[in-house]
Coordinates of C-alpha atoms and ligand atoms in Angstrom, one line a residue:
M1 CA 10.2 -87.3 29.4
E2 CA 11.8 -90.1 27.4
P3 CA 15.3 -91.2 28.7
L4 CA 18.4 -89.5 27.2
F5 CA 21.1 -91.7 25.8
L6 CA 24.7 -90.5 25.4
Y7 CA 27.8 -92.1 24.0
N8 CA 30.5 -92.7 26.7
T9 CA 34.0 -92.8 25.3
L10 CA 35.1 -95.0 28.3
S11 CA 32.5 -97.8 27.7
R12 CA 32.5 -97.2 24.0
Q13 CA 28.7 -97.4 23.9
K14 CA 25.6 -95.3 24.3
E15 CA 24.4 -95.3 27.9
K16 CA 21.3 -94.1 29.5
F17 CA 22.0 -90.7 31.2
D18 CA 21.7 -91.2 34.9
P19 CA 23.3 -88.3 36.7
I20 CA 25.0 -88.8 40.1
Q21 CA 22.7 -86.4 42.0
P22 CA 19.7 -85.5 39.8
P23 CA 18.6 -82.9 38.9
F24 CA 22.1 -81.6 39.3
V25 CA 24.7 -82.2 36.5
G26 CA 28.4 -81.4 36.7
M27 CA 30.0 -80.9 33.3
Y28 CA 33.6 -80.0 32.7
V29 CA 34.9 -79.2 29.2
C30 CA 38.6 -78.5 28.4
G31 CA 38.7 -74.9 27.2
P32 CA 41.1 -73.1 24.9
T33 CA 44.8 -72.5 25.4
V34 CA 44.8 -68.8 25.0
Y35 CA 48.1 -68.1 23.3
S36 CA 46.6 -67.4 19.9
D37 CA 43.2 -66.9 18.2
V38 CA 40.8 -69.8 18.4
H39 CA 40.3 -71.4 15.0
L40 CA 37.0 -72.8 13.6
G41 CA 37.9 -76.3 14.8
N42 CA 38.2 -75.2 18.4
C43 CA 34.9 -73.4 17.9
R44 CA 33.2 -76.6 16.7
T45 CA 34.0 -78.4 20.0
F46 CA 32.8 -75.5 22.1
I47 CA 29.6 -75.1 20.0
S48 CA 28.9 -78.8 20.4
F49 CA 29.2 -78.7 24.1
D50 CA 27.0 -75.6 24.1
L51 CA 24.3 -77.7 22.4
I52 CA 24.7 -80.4 25.0
Y53 CA 24.6 -77.8 27.8
R54 CA 21.5 -76.2 26.3
Y55 CA 19.7 -79.5 25.8
L56 CA 20.4 -80.7 29.3
M57 CA 19.0 -77.5 30.7
H58 CA 16.0 -77.7 28.4
A59 CA 15.4 -81.2 29.7
G60 CA 15.2 -79.8 33.2
Y61 CA 18.6 -80.5 34.6
K62 CA 20.4 -77.9 36.8
V63 CA 23.8 -77.9 35.1
R64 CA 27.0 -76.5 36.5
Y65 CA 29.1 -76.1 33.4
V66 CA 32.8 -75.5 34.0
R67 CA 35.1 -74.7 31.1
N68 CA 38.6 -73.7 31.9
I69 CA 41.0 -71.3 30.3
T70 CA 44.5 -72.7 29.9
D71 CA 46.8 -69.8 30.5
A72 CA 49.9 -71.5 31.8
G73 CA 51.8 -74.8 31.6
H74 CA 51.1 -75.8 28.0
L75 CA 54.3 -76.6 26.3
E76 CA 54.6 -77.1 22.5
G77 CA 54.4 -80.9 22.7
D78 CA 51.7 -82.8 24.6
R79 CA 54.3 -84.7 26.6
D80 CA 56.2 -82.0 28.4
E81 CA 58.6 -81.2 25.6
G82 CA 59.3 -78.0 23.8
E83 CA 59.0 -74.3 24.6
D84 CA 56.2 -72.8 26.7
K85 CA 53.5 -71.6 24.2
F86 CA 52.8 -68.4 26.2
A87 CA 56.4 -67.4 26.7
K88 CA 57.2 -68.0 23.1
K89 CA 54.3 -65.8 21.9
A90 CA 55.1 -63.1 24.5
K91 CA 58.7 -63.0 23.4
L92 CA 57.6 -62.7 19.7
E93 CA 55.2 -59.9 20.4
Q94 CA 57.4 -58.3 23.1
V95 CA 54.7 -58.2 25.7
E96 CA 54.1 -59.8 29.1
P97 CA 52.7 -63.4 28.9
M98 CA 49.6 -62.2 30.8
E99 CA 49.0 -59.6 28.0
I100 CA 48.9 -62.6 25.6
V101 CA 46.4 -64.3 27.9
Q102 CA 44.2 -61.2 28.2
K103 CA 44.2 -60.5 24.4
Y104 CA 43.2 -64.1 23.4
S105 CA 40.8 -64.6 26.2
L106 CA 38.9 -61.5 25.1
G107 CA 39.0 -62.7 21.5
F108 CA 37.7 -66.1 22.5
H109 CA 34.8 -64.6 24.3
E110 CA 33.9 -62.3 21.4
V111 CA 33.9 -65.3 19.0
M112 CA 31.8 -67.4 21.4
G113 CA 29.4 -64.4 21.6
L114 CA 29.1 -64.2 17.8
F115 CA 28.2 -67.9 17.7
N116 CA 25.6 -67.2 20.3
T117 CA 26.9 -69.7 22.8
L118 CA 26.0 -69.4 26.5
A119 CA 28.7 -68.5 29.0
P120 CA 29.8 -71.4 31.2
S121 CA 28.8 -71.3 34.9
I122 CA 32.4 -71.1 36.0
E123 CA 35.5 -70.3 33.8
P124 CA 38.5 -71.0 35.9
T125 CA 42.1 -70.3 34.8
A126 CA 45.1 -72.4 35.4
T127 CA 47.1 -69.5 36.8
G128 CA 44.3 -68.8 39.3
H129 CA 44.5 -72.3 40.7
I130 CA 48.2 -72.9 41.3
S131 CA 47.8 -73.8 44.9
E132 CA 45.1 -76.4 44.1
Q133 CA 47.4 -78.0 41.6
I134 CA 50.3 -78.1 44.1
E135 CA 48.0 -79.6 46.7
M136 CA 46.9 -82.3 44.3
T137 CA 50.4 -83.1 43.3
K138 CA 51.4 -83.4 46.9
K139 CA 48.6 -85.9 47.4
I140 CA 49.6 -88.0 44.4
I141 CA 53.2 -88.1 45.7
A142 CA 51.9 -89.1 49.2
Q143 CA 50.1 -92.0 47.5
D144 CA 53.4 -93.0 45.9
F145 CA 52.2 -92.4 42.3
A146 CA 54.6 -89.6 41.5
Y147 CA 58.3 -89.0 42.0
E148 CA 60.7 -86.0 42.0
V149 CA 63.7 -85.6 39.7
N150 CA 65.6 -82.4 40.3
G151 CA 62.6 -80.1 41.0
T152 CA 60.2 -81.7 38.4
I153 CA 57.5 -84.1 39.5
Y154 CA 56.6 -87.0 37.3
F155 CA 53.5 -89.2 37.4
D156 CA 54.5 -92.9 37.5
V157 CA 52.5 -94.6 34.8
Q158 CA 54.1 -98.0 35.4
K159 CA 53.1 -97.9 39.1
Y160 CA 49.6 -96.8 38.1
C161 CA 49.3 -99.7 35.7
E162 CA 49.9 -102.3 38.5
K163 CA 46.3 -101.9 39.5
N164 CA 44.7 -99.7 36.8
N165 CA 44.3 -99.5 33.1
Y166 CA 46.1 -96.4 31.7
G167 CA 44.8 -97.2 28.2
A168 CA 41.1 -97.4 29.4
L169 CA 40.0 -94.2 27.6
S170 CA 42.0 -94.6 24.5
N171 CA 41.2 -98.3 24.3
R172 CA 44.9 -99.2 23.7
N173 CA 47.1 -101.6 25.7
L174 CA 50.2 -100.5 27.4
D175 CA 52.6 -102.3 25.0
D176 CA 50.9 -100.5 22.1
L177 CA 51.2 -97.2 23.8
L178 CA 54.8 -97.7 24.7
T179 CA 55.7 -98.7 21.1
N180 CA 53.9 -95.7 19.7
T181 CA 55.4 -93.1 22.0
R182 CA 58.4 -91.3 20.7
E183 CA 61.6 -91.2 22.7
L184 CA 61.9 -87.5 23.6
S185 CA 64.7 -85.3 24.3
G186 CA 65.1 -84.8 28.1
Q187 CA 63.5 -88.2 28.4
G188 CA 66.5 -89.2 30.6
D189 CA 64.8 -87.7 33.7
K190 CA 61.7 -89.9 33.6
K191 CA 61.6 -93.4 34.8
G192 CA 59.1 -94.5 32.1
R193 CA 58.4 -93.3 28.6
L194 CA 54.7 -92.6 29.3
D195 CA 55.4 -90.8 32.6
F196 CA 54.3 -87.1 32.4
A197 CA 55.0 -84.0 34.5
L198 CA 52.7 -82.8 37.2
W199 CA 55.0 -80.0 38.1
I200 CA 57.9 -78.7 36.0
K201 CA 61.0 -77.0 37.4
A202 CA 61.3 -73.5 35.7
K203 CA 64.4 -73.0 33.7
P204 CA 66.1 -69.6 34.4
E205 CA 64.5 -68.1 31.3
H206 CA 61.0 -69.3 32.0
L207 CA 58.8 -66.3 32.8
M208 CA 55.7 -67.8 34.4
R209 CA 56.8 -69.4 37.6
W210 CA 55.5 -70.1 41.1
P211 CA 57.1 -71.2 44.4
S212 CA 56.4 -74.8 45.4
P213 CA 57.7 -77.4 47.9
W214 CA 60.0 -78.5 45.0
G215 CA 61.3 -75.0 44.2
W216 CA 60.3 -72.5 41.5
G217 CA 58.3 -74.0 38.7
F218 CA 55.0 -74.2 36.9
P219 CA 52.2 -76.9 36.6
G220 CA 52.1 -79.5 33.9
W221 CA 49.2 -79.0 31.5
H222 CA 47.1 -82.0 32.6
I223 CA 47.0 -81.4 36.3
E224 CA 45.0 -78.1 35.9
C225 CA 41.9 -79.8 34.7
S226 CA 42.0 -82.5 37.4
A227 CA 42.5 -79.9 40.1
M228 CA 39.9 -77.5 38.8
S229 CA 37.2 -80.1 38.1
M230 CA 37.7 -81.5 41.5
K231 CA 37.4 -78.1 43.2
Y232 CA 34.2 -77.1 41.4
L233 CA 32.5 -80.4 40.7
G234 CA 33.8 -82.8 43.3
E235 CA 35.9 -86.0 43.2
R236 CA 33.3 -87.6 41.0
F237 CA 31.1 -85.8 38.5
D238 CA 28.9 -86.5 35.5
I239 CA 30.3 -85.3 32.2
H240 CA 33.8 -84.5 31.1
G241 CA 34.3 -83.3 27.5
G242 CA 36.7 -82.1 24.9
G243 CA 37.8 -82.8 21.4
M244 CA 38.8 -86.4 20.4
D245 CA 42.4 -85.3 20.0
L246 CA 42.5 -85.0 23.8
I247 CA 41.7 -88.7 24.6
A248 CA 45.1 -90.3 24.1
T249 CA 47.2 -88.0 26.3
H250 CA 45.4 -85.2 28.1
H251 CA 42.3 -87.0 29.2
S252 CA 44.1 -90.3 29.8
N253 CA 46.5 -88.4 32.1
E254 CA 43.7 -86.5 33.8
L255 CA 41.9 -89.8 34.5
A256 CA 45.1 -91.5 35.9
Q257 CA 45.9 -88.5 38.1
S258 CA 42.5 -88.3 39.6
V259 CA 42.2 -92.0 40.3
A260 CA 45.7 -92.0 41.9
C261 CA 44.7 -89.0 44.0
N262 CA 41.2 -89.9 45.1
H263 CA 40.9 -93.7 44.5
T264 CA 37.7 -93.2 42.5
E265 CA 36.8 -92.8 38.8
P266 CA 36.4 -89.0 38.5
V267 CA 34.0 -89.0 35.6
K268 CA 30.8 -91.0 34.8
Y269 CA 30.5 -90.0 31.2
W270 CA 33.5 -89.0 29.0
M271 CA 32.2 -87.3 25.8
H272 CA 34.3 -86.3 22.8
T273 CA 33.6 -84.3 19.7
N274 CA 35.1 -85.2 16.4
M275 CA 37.3 -83.0 14.4
L276 CA 36.7 -80.2 11.9
T277 CA 38.8 -81.0 8.9
V278 CA 40.0 -79.1 5.8
N279 CA 40.5 -81.3 2.7
G280 CA 40.5 -84.3 5.1
A281 CA 43.2 -83.0 7.4
R282 CA 42.5 -82.0 11.0
M283 CA 42.3 -78.2 11.4
S284 CA 44.9 -77.2 13.9
K285 CA 46.9 -74.3 15.1
T286 CA 50.2 -76.1 14.5
A287 CA 49.3 -77.4 11.0
G288 CA 48.5 -73.8 10.0
N289 CA 45.3 -74.8 8.2
G290 CA 43.0 -73.1 10.7
F291 CA 40.5 -70.5 9.5
L292 CA 39.9 -67.8 12.0
P293 CA 36.2 -67.2 12.5
H294 CA 36.5 -63.6 11.3
E295 CA 38.1 -64.8 8.1
L296 CA 35.1 -67.0 7.5
F297 CA 32.7 -64.2 8.2
T298 CA 34.4 -61.8 5.8
G299 CA 35.5 -64.4 3.2
K300 CA 39.1 -63.1 3.5
H301 CA 40.9 -66.4 3.1
P302 CA 42.4 -68.1 0.0
L303 CA 40.3 -71.2 0.5
L304 CA 37.0 -69.2 0.7
E305 CA 34.9 -68.0 -2.2
R306 CA 33.0 -65.5 0.0
G307 CA 32.0 -64.8 3.6
Y308 CA 29.3 -66.6 5.6
S309 CA 27.5 -65.2 8.7
P310 CA 28.1 -66.7 12.2
M311 CA 24.6 -68.3 12.3
V312 CA 25.1 -70.0 8.8
V313 CA 28.5 -71.4 10.0
K314 CA 26.8 -72.6 13.2
F315 CA 24.0 -74.1 11.3
F316 CA 26.5 -75.8 9.0
M317 CA 28.1 -77.4 12.1
M318 CA 24.8 -78.5 13.6
Q319 CA 23.9 -80.3 10.4
T320 CA 26.6 -82.9 11.3
H321 CA 26.5 -85.1 14.5
Y322 CA 29.2 -84.0 17.0
R323 CA 30.9 -87.5 16.8
S324 CA 31.3 -87.4 13.0
T325 CA 34.1 -85.5 11.3
L326 CA 33.0 -82.4 9.5
D327 CA 34.9 -81.4 6.4
F328 CA 34.9 -77.8 5.5
S329 CA 33.9 -76.8 2.0
N330 CA 32.4 -73.8 0.2
E331 CA 29.7 -75.9 -1.3
A332 CA 28.6 -77.3 2.0
L333 CA 28.5 -73.8 3.5
S334 CA 26.5 -72.4 0.6
A335 CA 24.0 -75.3 1.0
S336 CA 23.8 -74.5 4.7
E337 CA 23.1 -70.8 4.0
K338 CA 20.2 -71.8 1.7
G339 CA 18.8 -74.2 4.3
F340 CA 19.2 -71.7 7.1
T341 CA 17.4 -69.0 5.1
R342 CA 14.6 -71.4 4.2
L343 CA 14.2 -72.4 7.9
M344 CA 14.2 -68.8 9.2
S345 CA 11.7 -67.7 6.5
A346 CA 9.3 -70.4 7.5
V347 CA 9.6 -69.4 11.1
K348 CA 8.7 -65.9 10.2
L349 CA 5.8 -67.1 8.1
M350 CA 4.3 -68.8 11.2
D351 CA 3.2 -65.3 12.4
N352 CA 1.0 -64.9 9.3
L353 CA -0.6 -68.4 9.3
K354 CA -4.4 -68.6 9.7
S355 CA -5.7 -71.3 12.0
S356 CA -8.6 -73.6 11.2
D357 CA -10.9 -75.7 13.4
T358 CA -8.6 -78.8 13.1
S359 CA -5.1 -79.8 12.1
S360 CA -4.6 -82.0 9.1
F361 CA -1.4 -83.5 10.7
S362 CA -0.2 -84.6 14.1
L363 CA 1.9 -82.0 15.8
E364 CA 2.5 -84.4 18.7
E365 CA 4.2 -86.7 16.2
L366 CA 6.6 -84.0 15.1
K367 CA 7.4 -82.9 18.6
K368 CA 8.1 -86.5 19.6
K369 CA 10.5 -87.0 16.7
C370 CA 12.4 -83.8 17.7
Y371 CA 12.9 -85.1 21.3
Q372 CA 13.8 -88.6 20.1
A373 CA 16.5 -87.1 17.9
M374 CA 18.0 -85.1 20.8
N375 CA 17.6 -88.0 23.3
D376 CA 19.6 -90.2 20.9
D377 CA 23.1 -88.7 21.8
F378 CA 22.2 -85.1 20.9
N379 CA 21.5 -85.9 17.2
S380 CA 21.2 -82.4 15.9
P381 CA 21.2 -83.4 12.1
V382 CA 18.2 -85.6 12.6
L383 CA 16.5 -82.8 14.7
I384 CA 17.1 -80.4 11.8
A385 CA 15.7 -82.9 9.3
H386 CA 12.5 -82.9 11.5
L387 CA 12.5 -79.1 11.7
F388 CA 12.5 -79.1 7.9
D389 CA 9.5 -81.5 7.9
G390 CA 7.9 -78.7 9.9
V391 CA 8.9 -76.2 7.3
R392 CA 7.1 -78.2 4.6
L393 CA 4.0 -78.2 6.8
I394 CA 4.2 -74.5 7.4
N395 CA 4.4 -73.9 3.7
S396 CA 1.5 -76.2 3.0
I397 CA -0.6 -74.4 5.6
N398 CA 0.3 -71.1 4.1
D399 CA -0.7 -72.2 0.6
G400 CA -3.9 -73.8 1.8
T401 CA -3.0 -77.5 1.2
A402 CA -2.9 -78.3 5.0
T403 CA -4.6 -76.9 8.1
I404 CA -3.7 -76.2 11.7
S405 CA -5.8 -75.5 14.8
A406 CA -5.3 -72.4 16.9
S407 CA -3.8 -74.4 19.8
D408 CA -1.5 -76.4 17.5
L409 CA -0.3 -73.2 15.9
Q410 CA 0.7 -71.9 19.4
E411 CA 2.4 -75.3 20.1
L412 CA 4.2 -75.2 16.7
K413 CA 5.6 -71.7 17.6
K414 CA 6.8 -73.0 20.9
L415 CA 8.4 -76.0 19.3
Y416 CA 10.6 -73.8 17.1
Q417 CA 11.3 -71.5 19.9
A418 CA 12.5 -74.5 22.0
F419 CA 14.5 -76.4 19.4
L420 CA 15.7 -73.7 17.0
Y421 CA 16.5 -70.9 19.5
D422 CA 16.9 -72.5 22.9
V423 CA 18.5 -75.8 22.0
L424 CA 20.4 -75.3 18.8
G425 CA 21.2 -71.7 19.9
L426 CA 20.4 -70.2 16.5
K427 CA 19.0 -66.7 16.1
E428 CA 17.8 -64.4 13.4
E429 CA 20.6 -62.3 12.0
K430 CA 20.5 -58.7 10.9
S431 CA 21.7 -58.5 7.3
L432 CA 22.2 -55.5 5.1
G433 CA 19.1 -56.5 3.3
G434 CA 19.3 -58.9 0.3
S435 CA 21.6 -61.8 0.4
N436 CA 24.8 -62.1 2.4
E437 CA 26.6 -62.4 -0.9
L438 CA 25.3 -59.0 -1.9
A439 CA 26.3 -57.6 1.5
A440 CA 29.9 -58.9 1.0
D441 CA 30.2 -57.4 -2.5
L442 CA 28.9 -54.0 -1.2
M443 CA 31.2 -54.0 1.7
N444 CA 34.2 -54.9 -0.5
L445 CA 33.2 -51.9 -2.6
V446 CA 33.1 -49.6 0.4
L447 CA 36.4 -50.9 1.7
N448 CA 38.1 -50.4 -1.7
I449 CA 36.8 -46.8 -1.9
R450 CA 38.0 -46.2 1.7
K451 CA 41.4 -47.6 0.8
E452 CA 41.6 -45.1 -2.1
I453 CA 40.7 -42.3 0.3
R454 CA 43.3 -43.3 2.8
S455 CA 46.0 -43.5 0.1
K456 CA 45.3 -39.8 -0.5
K457 CA 45.7 -39.3 3.3
D458 CA 42.1 -38.1 3.7
F459 CA 41.8 -39.7 7.1
T460 CA 38.8 -37.6 8.1
T461 CA 36.6 -39.1 5.4
S462 CA 38.0 -42.5 6.0
D463 CA 37.2 -42.3 9.8
L464 CA 33.8 -40.9 8.9
I465 CA 33.0 -44.0 6.8
R466 CA 34.2 -46.2 9.7
D467 CA 32.1 -44.4 12.3
E468 CA 29.0 -44.3 10.1
L469 CA 29.2 -48.1 9.5
K470 CA 29.6 -48.7 13.2
K471 CA 26.2 -47.0 13.7
I472 CA 24.7 -49.8 11.6
N473 CA 26.7 -52.5 13.5
I474 CA 29.4 -53.0 11.0
V475 CA 32.9 -52.8 12.4
I476 CA 35.9 -52.1 10.3
K477 CA 39.3 -53.3 11.5
D478 CA 42.5 -52.0 9.9
T479 CA 45.0 -55.0 9.9
K480 CA 48.4 -55.3 8.4
D481 CA 46.8 -57.1 5.5
G482 CA 44.3 -54.4 4.8
A483 CA 40.9 -53.6 6.2
V484 CA 38.4 -56.3 7.2
W485 CA 34.8 -55.9 8.3
E486 CA 32.3 -57.8 10.5
H487 CA 28.9 -57.6 12.0
S488 CA 29.1 -56.6 15.7
V489 CA 26.4 -58.5 17.6
Ligands
AMP501 P1 43.3 -76.0 22.3 O1 43.1 -74.5 22.4 O2 44.2 -76.4 21.2 O3 43.7 -76.6 23.6 O4 41.9 -76.7 21.9 C1 40.7 -76.4 22.5 C2 39.7 -77.4 22.1 O5 39.4 -77.5 20.7 C3 40.0 -78.8 22.6 O6 38.9 -79.5 23.2 C4 40.4 -79.5 21.3 O7 40.2 -80.9 21.4 C5 39.5 -78.9 20.3 N1 39.9 -78.9 18.9 C6 41.2 -78.7 18.4 N2 41.2 -78.8 17.1 C7 40.0 -79.2 16.7 C8 39.4 -79.5 15.4 N3 40.1 -79.4 14.3 N4 38.1 -79.8 15.4 C9 37.3 -79.9 16.6 N5 37.8 -79.6 17.8 C10 39.2 -79.2 17.9
ZN502 ZN1 41.7 -80.3 30.1

């Protein structure tokens, strides 16, 4: 096996992958904050790490993949300011914060399932690890890297900087960071502008609270990932990942906390995915430009001309390297749909190919190129380009302008099984027959007829339509904006 190279954000270069204790690999990825639906940008990050997870396993590593669920402690701003996201949503929907957590965790898993991603080995929650976060905070205080102000514990960045580089991950110097950090309200409590909370004293109205040596409170957002990665992967592990937007604050704070606590660099390779953008702007929950996956599948969004299936959307993402930005557009998605259909048709065609005595091409060469692409920092677009070279070959064999031996034909099938299904995590999709466009038009027709029926209060027939569609794996959901549909997988 050729060596695998991956880009390390910390060293800002590609490095040969050399796990701490091969064949074991510990990988931690910052998971979703489950106070609302995940948007397509979040999905891009998790789909990218699914690719990395899949390829590492394909390469023979035994990976323990930990992806957390943030279900407490995330305030509106990254630097301990603003309202608690969960409490705010719970108040708005008049439910318990844990009902919000349950609803959006289930939604997240459903979407990850639609994108055919593998479940992580461990999916710990922040609320399930409060004592670990308190213990870690105690240790950091004992090492003199944190201080208490009125029940809130702050990490002392200035003290940390005496012997360590707080800007190591973001590649920025301290003066730069200080000038670019806003003065915040409530700043008065902190000694330094870059200090951040490890534990936050709960205000009387704060719903999610736990007892601690410093009184009732809740953990800061950053400490959860340090505490949970240490619990499940040890003080030093191989890969830590997340979106690039996490580098400057969340991951820089995680790194500082762990170094202060354990006196060792916690992570060998820091990996970050680039952003999904819409018209050049980062897709984000707060900016309000986030497509929900089901809006993309159904086409029900003002920016969408029509719906695209989960595998087409995934293929669209895989056609760009995880470290490049990916701008959303209808044209790009339509092109991906054509490409994906062509690829899947060729794969089906392989079953009908007739073998000859010899092959007129080198299968080894194709296979080597596929591995080279993935060994070069998981370069999925280059891999896909090689899979399309294979498509041209398959079509040539089919029309008699190229030949393949029986053993190479078996190998070719294995190659597509490995790269298309196991590594890229794509799969064949059931469609209604015909193109997805036709399916979308037909379903809009059905939904309009059902709307008409419901307006006449004939709920028996309307439910019958819904139940019959369910039998063919089409789920109708009645929302406040009308009915929407999706394939259930
Ligand atoms: P959140 O639920 O906001 O904590 O985000 C979950 C993950 O999605 C984090 O790793 C983020 O870095 C990542 N993320 C957020 N927005 C985007 C985006 N537009 N493109 C790619 N990844 C994103
Ligand atoms: Zn994290």
